[in-house]
Coordinates of N, CA and C in Angstrom, one line a residue:
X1 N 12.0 -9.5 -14.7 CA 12.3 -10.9 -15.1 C 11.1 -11.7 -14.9
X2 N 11.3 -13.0 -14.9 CA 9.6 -14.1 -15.1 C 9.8 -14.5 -16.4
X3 N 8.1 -15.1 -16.2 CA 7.7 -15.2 -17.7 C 6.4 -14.5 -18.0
X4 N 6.6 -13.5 -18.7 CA 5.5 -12.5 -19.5 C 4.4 -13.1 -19.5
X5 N 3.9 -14.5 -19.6 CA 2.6 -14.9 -19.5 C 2.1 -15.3 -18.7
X6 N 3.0 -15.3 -17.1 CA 2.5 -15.6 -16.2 C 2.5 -14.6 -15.4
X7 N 3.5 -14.3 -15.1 CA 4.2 -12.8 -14.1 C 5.6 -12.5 -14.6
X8 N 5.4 -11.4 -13.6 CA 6.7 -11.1 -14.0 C 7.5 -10.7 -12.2
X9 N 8.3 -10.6 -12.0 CA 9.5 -9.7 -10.9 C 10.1 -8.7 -11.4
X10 N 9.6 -7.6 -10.6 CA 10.5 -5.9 -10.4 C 11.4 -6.0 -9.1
X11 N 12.6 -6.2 -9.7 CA 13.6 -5.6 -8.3 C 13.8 -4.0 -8.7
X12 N 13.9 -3.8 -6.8 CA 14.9 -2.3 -7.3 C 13.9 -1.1 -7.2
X13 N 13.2 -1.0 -6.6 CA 11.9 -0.1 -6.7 C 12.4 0.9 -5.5
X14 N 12.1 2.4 -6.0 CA 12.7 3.4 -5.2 C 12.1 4.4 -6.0
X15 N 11.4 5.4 -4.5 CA 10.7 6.4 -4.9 C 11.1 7.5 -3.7
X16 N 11.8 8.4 -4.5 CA 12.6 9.8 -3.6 C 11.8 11.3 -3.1
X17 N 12.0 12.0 -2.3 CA 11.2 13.3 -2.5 C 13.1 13.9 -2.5
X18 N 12.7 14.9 -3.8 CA 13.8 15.5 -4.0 C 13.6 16.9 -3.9
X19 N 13.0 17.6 -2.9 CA 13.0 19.3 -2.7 C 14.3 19.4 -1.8
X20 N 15.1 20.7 -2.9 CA 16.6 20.9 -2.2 C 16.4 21.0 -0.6
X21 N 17.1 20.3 -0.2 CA 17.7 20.2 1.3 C 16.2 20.1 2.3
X22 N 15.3 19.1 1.8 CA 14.6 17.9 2.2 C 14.5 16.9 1.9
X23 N 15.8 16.1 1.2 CA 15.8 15.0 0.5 C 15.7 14.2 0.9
X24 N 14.6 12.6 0.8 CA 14.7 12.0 1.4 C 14.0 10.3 0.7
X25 N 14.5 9.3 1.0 CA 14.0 8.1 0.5 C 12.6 7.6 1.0
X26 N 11.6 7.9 0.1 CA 10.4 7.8 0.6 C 9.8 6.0 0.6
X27 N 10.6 5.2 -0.7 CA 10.0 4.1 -0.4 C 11.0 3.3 -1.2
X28 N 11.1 2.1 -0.8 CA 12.0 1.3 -1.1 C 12.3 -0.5 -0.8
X29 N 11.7 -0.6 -2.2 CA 11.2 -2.1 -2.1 C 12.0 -2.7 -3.2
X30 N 12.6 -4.0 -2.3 CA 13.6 -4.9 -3.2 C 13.2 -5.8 -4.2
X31 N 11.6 -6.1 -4.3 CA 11.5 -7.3 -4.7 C 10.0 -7.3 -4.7
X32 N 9.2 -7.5 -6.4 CA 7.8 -7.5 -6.5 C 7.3 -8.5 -7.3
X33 N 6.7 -9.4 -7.0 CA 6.5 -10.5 -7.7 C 4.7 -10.6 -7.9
X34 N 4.8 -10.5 -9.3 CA 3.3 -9.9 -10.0 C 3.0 -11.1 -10.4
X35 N 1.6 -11.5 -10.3 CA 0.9 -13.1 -10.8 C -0.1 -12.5 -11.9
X36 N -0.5 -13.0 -12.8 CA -1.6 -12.6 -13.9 C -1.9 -13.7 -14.9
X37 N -3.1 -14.0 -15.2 CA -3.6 -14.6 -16.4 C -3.5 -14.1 -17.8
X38 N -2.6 -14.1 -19.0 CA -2.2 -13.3 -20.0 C -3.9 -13.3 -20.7
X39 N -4.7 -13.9 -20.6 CA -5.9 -13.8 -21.2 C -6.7 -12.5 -20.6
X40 N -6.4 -12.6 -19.4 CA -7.3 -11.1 -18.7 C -6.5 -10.1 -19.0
X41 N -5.5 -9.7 -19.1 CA -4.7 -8.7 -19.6 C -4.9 -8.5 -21.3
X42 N -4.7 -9.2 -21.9 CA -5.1 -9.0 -23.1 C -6.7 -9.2 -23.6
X43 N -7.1 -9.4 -22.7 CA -8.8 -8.7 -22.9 C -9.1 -7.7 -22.3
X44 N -8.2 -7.0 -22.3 CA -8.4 -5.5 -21.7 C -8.9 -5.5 -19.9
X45 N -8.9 -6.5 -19.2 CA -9.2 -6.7 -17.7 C -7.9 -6.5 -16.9
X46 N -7.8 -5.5 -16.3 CA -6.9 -5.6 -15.4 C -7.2 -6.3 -13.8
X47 N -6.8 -7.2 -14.0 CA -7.0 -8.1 -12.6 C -5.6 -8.7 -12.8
X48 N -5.1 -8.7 -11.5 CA -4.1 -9.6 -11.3 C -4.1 -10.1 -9.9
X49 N -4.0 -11.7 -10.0 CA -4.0 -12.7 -9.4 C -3.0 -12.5 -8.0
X50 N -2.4 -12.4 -7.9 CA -1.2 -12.1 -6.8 C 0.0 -10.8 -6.7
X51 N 0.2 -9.9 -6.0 CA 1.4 -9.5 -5.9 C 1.8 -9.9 -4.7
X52 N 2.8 -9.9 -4.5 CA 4.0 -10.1 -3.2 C 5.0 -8.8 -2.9
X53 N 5.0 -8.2 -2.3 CA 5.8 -6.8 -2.2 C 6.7 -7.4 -0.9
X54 N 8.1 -7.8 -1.2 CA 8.8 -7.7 0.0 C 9.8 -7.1 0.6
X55 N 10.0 -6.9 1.6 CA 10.8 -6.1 2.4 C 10.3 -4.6 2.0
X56 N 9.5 -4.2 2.5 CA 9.5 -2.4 1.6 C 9.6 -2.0 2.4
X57 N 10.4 -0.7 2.5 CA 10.7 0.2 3.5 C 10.5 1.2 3.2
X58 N 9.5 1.9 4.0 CA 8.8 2.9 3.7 C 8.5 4.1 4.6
X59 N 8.8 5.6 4.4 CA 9.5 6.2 5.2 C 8.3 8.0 5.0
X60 N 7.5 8.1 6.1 CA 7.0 9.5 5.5 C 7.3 10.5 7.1
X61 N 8.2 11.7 5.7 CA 7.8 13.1 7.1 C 7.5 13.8 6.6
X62 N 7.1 14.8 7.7 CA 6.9 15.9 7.7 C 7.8 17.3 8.1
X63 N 7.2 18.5 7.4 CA 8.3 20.0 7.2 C 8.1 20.5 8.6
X64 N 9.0 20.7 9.2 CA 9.1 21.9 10.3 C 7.3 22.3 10.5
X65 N 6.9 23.2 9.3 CA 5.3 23.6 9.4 C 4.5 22.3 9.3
X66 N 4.4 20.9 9.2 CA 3.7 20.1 9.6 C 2.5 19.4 8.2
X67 N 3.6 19.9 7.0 CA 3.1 19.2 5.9 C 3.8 18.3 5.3
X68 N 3.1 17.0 4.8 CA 3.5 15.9 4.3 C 4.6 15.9 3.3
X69 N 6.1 15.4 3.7 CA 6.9 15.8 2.3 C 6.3 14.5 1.1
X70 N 5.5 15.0 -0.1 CA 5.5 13.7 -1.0 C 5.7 14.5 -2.6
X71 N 6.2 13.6 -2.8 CA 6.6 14.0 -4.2 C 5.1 14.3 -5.1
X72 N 5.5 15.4 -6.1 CA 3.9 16.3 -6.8 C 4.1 15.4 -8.1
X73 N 3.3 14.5 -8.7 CA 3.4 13.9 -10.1 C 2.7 14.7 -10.6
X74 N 3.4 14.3 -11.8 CA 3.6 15.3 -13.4 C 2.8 14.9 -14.1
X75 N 1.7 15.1 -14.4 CA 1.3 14.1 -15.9 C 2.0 14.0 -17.1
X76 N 1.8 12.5 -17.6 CA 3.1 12.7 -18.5 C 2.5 12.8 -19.8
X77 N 3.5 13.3 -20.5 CA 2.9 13.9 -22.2 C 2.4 13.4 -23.2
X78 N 1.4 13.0 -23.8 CA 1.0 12.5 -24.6 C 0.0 11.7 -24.0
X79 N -0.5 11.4 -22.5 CA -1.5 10.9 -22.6 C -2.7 11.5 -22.3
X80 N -4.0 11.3 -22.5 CA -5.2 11.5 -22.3 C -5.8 12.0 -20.9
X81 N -6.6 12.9 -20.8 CA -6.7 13.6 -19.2 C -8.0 12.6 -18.3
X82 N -7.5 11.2 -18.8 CA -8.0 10.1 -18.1 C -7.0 10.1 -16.4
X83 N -8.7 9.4 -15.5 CA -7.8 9.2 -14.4 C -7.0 8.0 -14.4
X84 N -6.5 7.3 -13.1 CA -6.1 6.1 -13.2 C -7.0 5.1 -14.1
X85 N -6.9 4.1 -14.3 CA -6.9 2.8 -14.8 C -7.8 2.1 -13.9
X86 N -9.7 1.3 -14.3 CA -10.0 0.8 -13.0 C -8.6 -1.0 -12.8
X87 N -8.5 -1.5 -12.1 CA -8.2 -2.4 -11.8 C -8.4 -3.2 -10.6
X88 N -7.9 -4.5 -10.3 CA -8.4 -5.2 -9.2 C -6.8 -6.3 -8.9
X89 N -6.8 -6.4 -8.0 CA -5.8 -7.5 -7.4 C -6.6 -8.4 -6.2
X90 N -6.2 -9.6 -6.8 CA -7.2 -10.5 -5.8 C -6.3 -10.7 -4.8
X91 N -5.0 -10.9 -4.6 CA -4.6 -11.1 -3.3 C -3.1 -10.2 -3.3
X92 N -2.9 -9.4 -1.9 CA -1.5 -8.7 -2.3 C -1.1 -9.0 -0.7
X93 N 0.1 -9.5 -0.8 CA 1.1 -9.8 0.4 C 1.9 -8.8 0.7
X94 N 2.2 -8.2 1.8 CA 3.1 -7.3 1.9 C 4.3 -8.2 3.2
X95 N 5.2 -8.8 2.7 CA 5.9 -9.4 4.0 C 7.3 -8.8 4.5
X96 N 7.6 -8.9 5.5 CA 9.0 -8.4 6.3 C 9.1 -6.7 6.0
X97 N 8.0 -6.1 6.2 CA 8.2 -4.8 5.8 C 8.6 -3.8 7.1
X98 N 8.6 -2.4 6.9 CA 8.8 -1.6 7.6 C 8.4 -0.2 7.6
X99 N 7.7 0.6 8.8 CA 7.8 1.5 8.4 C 7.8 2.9 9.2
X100 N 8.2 4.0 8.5 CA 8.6 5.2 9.9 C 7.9 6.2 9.5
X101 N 6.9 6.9 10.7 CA 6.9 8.4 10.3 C 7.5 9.2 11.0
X102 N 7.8 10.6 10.5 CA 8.6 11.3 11.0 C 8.3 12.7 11.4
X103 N 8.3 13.7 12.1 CA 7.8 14.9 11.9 C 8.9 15.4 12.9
X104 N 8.1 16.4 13.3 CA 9.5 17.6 14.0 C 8.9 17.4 15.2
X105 N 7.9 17.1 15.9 CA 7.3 17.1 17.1 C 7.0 15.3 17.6
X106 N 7.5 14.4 16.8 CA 7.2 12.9 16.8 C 7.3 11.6 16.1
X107 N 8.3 10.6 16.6 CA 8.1 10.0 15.5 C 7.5 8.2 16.0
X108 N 7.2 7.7 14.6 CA 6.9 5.9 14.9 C 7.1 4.8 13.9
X109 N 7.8 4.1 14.7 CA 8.5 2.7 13.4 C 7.8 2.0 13.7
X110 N 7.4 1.1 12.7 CA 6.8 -0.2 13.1 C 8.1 -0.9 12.3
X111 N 8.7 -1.7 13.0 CA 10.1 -2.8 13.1 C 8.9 -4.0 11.9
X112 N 8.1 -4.3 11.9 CA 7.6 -5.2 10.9 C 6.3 -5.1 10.7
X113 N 6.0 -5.2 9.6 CA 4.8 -5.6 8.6 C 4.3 -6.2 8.2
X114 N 3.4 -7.3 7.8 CA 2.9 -7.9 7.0 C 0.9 -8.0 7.3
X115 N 0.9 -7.7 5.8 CA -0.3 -8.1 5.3 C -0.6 -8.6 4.2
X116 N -2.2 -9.4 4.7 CA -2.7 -9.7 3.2 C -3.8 -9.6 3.1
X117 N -4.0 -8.4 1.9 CA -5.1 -7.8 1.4 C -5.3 -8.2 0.1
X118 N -6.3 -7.7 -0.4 CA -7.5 -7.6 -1.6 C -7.4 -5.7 -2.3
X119 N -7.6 -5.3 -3.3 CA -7.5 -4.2 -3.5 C -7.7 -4.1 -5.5
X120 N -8.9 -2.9 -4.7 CA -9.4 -2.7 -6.4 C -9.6 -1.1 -6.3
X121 N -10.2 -0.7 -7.5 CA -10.3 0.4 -8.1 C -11.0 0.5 -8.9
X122 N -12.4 1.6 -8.9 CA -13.4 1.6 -10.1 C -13.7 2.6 -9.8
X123 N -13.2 3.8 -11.2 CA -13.6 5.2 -11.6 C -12.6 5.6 -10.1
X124 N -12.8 6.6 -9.3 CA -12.4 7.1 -8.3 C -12.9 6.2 -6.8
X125 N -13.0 5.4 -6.8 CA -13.3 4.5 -5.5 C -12.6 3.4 -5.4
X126 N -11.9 3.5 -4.3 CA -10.4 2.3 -4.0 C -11.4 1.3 -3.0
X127 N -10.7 0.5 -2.7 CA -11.3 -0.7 -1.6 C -10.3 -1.4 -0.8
X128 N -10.2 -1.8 0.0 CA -8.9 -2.4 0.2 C -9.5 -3.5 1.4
X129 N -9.3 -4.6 1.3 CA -10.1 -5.6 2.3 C -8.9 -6.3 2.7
X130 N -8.8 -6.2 4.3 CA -7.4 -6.6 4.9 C -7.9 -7.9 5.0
X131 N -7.6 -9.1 5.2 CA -7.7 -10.2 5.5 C -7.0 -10.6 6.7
X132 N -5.8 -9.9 6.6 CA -5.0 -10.7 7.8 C -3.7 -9.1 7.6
X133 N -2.9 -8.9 9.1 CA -2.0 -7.9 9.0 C -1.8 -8.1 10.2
X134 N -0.2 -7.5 10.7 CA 0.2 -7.7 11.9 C 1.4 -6.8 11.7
X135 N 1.4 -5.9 13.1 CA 2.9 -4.4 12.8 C 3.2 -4.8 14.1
X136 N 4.3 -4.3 14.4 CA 5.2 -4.6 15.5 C 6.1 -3.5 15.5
X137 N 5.9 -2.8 16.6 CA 6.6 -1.3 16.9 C 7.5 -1.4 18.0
X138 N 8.9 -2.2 18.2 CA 9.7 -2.5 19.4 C 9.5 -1.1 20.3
X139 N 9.9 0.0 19.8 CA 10.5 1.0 20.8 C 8.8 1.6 21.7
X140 N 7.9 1.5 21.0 CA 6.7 2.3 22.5 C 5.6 0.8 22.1
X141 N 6.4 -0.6 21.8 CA 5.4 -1.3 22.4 C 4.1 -1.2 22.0
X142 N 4.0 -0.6 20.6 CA 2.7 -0.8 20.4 C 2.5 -1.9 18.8
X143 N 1.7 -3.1 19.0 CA 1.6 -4.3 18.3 C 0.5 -4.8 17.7
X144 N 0.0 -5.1 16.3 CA -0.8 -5.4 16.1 C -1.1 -6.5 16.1
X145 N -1.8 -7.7 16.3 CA -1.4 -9.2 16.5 C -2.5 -9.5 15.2
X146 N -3.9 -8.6 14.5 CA -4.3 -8.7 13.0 C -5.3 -7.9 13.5
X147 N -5.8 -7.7 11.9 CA -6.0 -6.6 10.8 C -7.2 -7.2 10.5
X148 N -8.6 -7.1 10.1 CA -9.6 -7.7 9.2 C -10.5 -6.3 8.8
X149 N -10.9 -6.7 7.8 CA -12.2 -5.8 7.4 C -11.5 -5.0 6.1
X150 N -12.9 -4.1 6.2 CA -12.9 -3.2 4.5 C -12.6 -1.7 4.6
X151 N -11.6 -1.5 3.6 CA -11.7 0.0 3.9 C -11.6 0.6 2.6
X152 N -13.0 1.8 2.2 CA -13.5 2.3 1.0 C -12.8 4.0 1.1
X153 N -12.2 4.2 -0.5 CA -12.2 5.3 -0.3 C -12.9 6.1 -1.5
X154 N -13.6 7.0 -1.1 CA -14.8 7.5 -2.3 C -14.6 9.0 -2.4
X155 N -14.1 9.4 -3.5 CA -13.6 10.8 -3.0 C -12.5 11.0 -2.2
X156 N -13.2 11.9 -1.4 CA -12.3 12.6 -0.2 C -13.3 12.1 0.6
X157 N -13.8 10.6 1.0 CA -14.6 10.2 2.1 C -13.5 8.9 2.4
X158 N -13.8 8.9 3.5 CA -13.0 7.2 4.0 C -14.6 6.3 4.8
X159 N -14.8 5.5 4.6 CA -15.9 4.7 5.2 C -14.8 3.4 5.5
X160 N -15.1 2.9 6.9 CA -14.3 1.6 7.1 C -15.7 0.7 7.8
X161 N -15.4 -0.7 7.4 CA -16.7 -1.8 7.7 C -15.7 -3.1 7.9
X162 N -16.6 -3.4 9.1 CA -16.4 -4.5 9.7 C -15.0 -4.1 10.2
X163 N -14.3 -3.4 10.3 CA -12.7 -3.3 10.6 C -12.4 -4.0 11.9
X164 N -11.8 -5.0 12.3 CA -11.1 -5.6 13.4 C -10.0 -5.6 13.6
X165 N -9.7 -4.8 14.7 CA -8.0 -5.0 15.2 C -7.5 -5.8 16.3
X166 N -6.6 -6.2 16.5 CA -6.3 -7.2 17.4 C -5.1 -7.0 18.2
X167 N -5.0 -6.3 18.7 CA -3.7 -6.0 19.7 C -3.2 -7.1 20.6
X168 N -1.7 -7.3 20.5 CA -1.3 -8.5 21.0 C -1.7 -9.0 22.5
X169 N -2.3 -7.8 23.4 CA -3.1 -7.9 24.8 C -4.7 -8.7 24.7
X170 N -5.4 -7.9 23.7 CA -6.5 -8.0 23.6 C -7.5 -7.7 22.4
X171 N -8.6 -7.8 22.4 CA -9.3 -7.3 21.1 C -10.1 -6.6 21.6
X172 N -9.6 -5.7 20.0 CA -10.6 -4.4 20.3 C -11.1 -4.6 18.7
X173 N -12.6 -3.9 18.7 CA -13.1 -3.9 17.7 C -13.3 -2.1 17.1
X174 N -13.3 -1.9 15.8 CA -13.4 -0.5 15.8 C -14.6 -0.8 14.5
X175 N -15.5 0.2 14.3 CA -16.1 0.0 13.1 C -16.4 1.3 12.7
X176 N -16.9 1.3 11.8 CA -17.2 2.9 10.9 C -18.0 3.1 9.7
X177 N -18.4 3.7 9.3 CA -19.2 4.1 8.5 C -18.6 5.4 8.0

């Protein structure tokens, strides 16, 4: 719903892992509200101005042997053996979120989420520049109070810069290369 020239809203977003008798709801977000300039889009620029992702609940485990259950994408037919699409989002909100991992030896909820990041894409290198983020994990007490810095992914490299975390006790700083 929206208006096409400005944004638009996705309710209803749900992504399953469906291996017989590992089934499970991997992610599930009620409500996406997309901002865009119709001139950058129709000059071929993918940038968009705002997303807002709220409430997403988002859920990852692991098999008995200690591999990631995630669903294998299909390439779909008819298109070209291009990678993703580069694109950019200037600001993305993640609010009242949640999320759990799970394994056979351990698990951890964070009871709430919210961040706001920046996040692009060029050729195979992602970026993601937290601005602000804060998790909250009631049951072992462990809390983020914020989030800053950049985190690059190039390949199968992760480089993280300037990254600041903020624990609701104290600050700690982590950095990386």
């Amino acid at each position: 719903s929206g208006s096409f020239l400005q944004g638009i809203t996705i309710s209803d977003v749900a992504v399953d892992y469906t291996e017989k008798g590992l089934e499970y709801r991997i992610l599930e977000i009620p409500r996406i509200e997309v901002s865009y300039k119709a001139t950058d889009l129709w000059h071929k620029r993918w940038l968009l101005s705002r997303v807002e992702v709220q409430n997403p609940k988002i859920i990852l485990k692991k098999d008995p042997e200690g591999h990631f259950l995630l669903p294998k994408l299909k390439k779909a037919k008819g298109l070209k053996g291009t990678s993703l699409f580069n694109f950019k989002v200037e600001q993305v909100f993640v609010k009242e979120g949640t999320f759990e991992f799970l394994s056979a030896s351990d698990s951890l909820k964070f009871d709430s989420l919210d961040f706001q990041l920046a996040l692009s894409k060029e050729k195979s290198n992602w970026e993601v520049v937290f601005q602000n983020g804060k998790m909250k994990d009631s049951q072992k007490n462990l809390n983020l109070n914020g989030l800053q810095g950049k985190v690059r992914l190039e390949g199968d490299r992760i480089e993280l810069e300037n990254l600041h975390l903020l624990p609701m006790v104290s600050e700690e700083q982590v950095d990386g290369d």
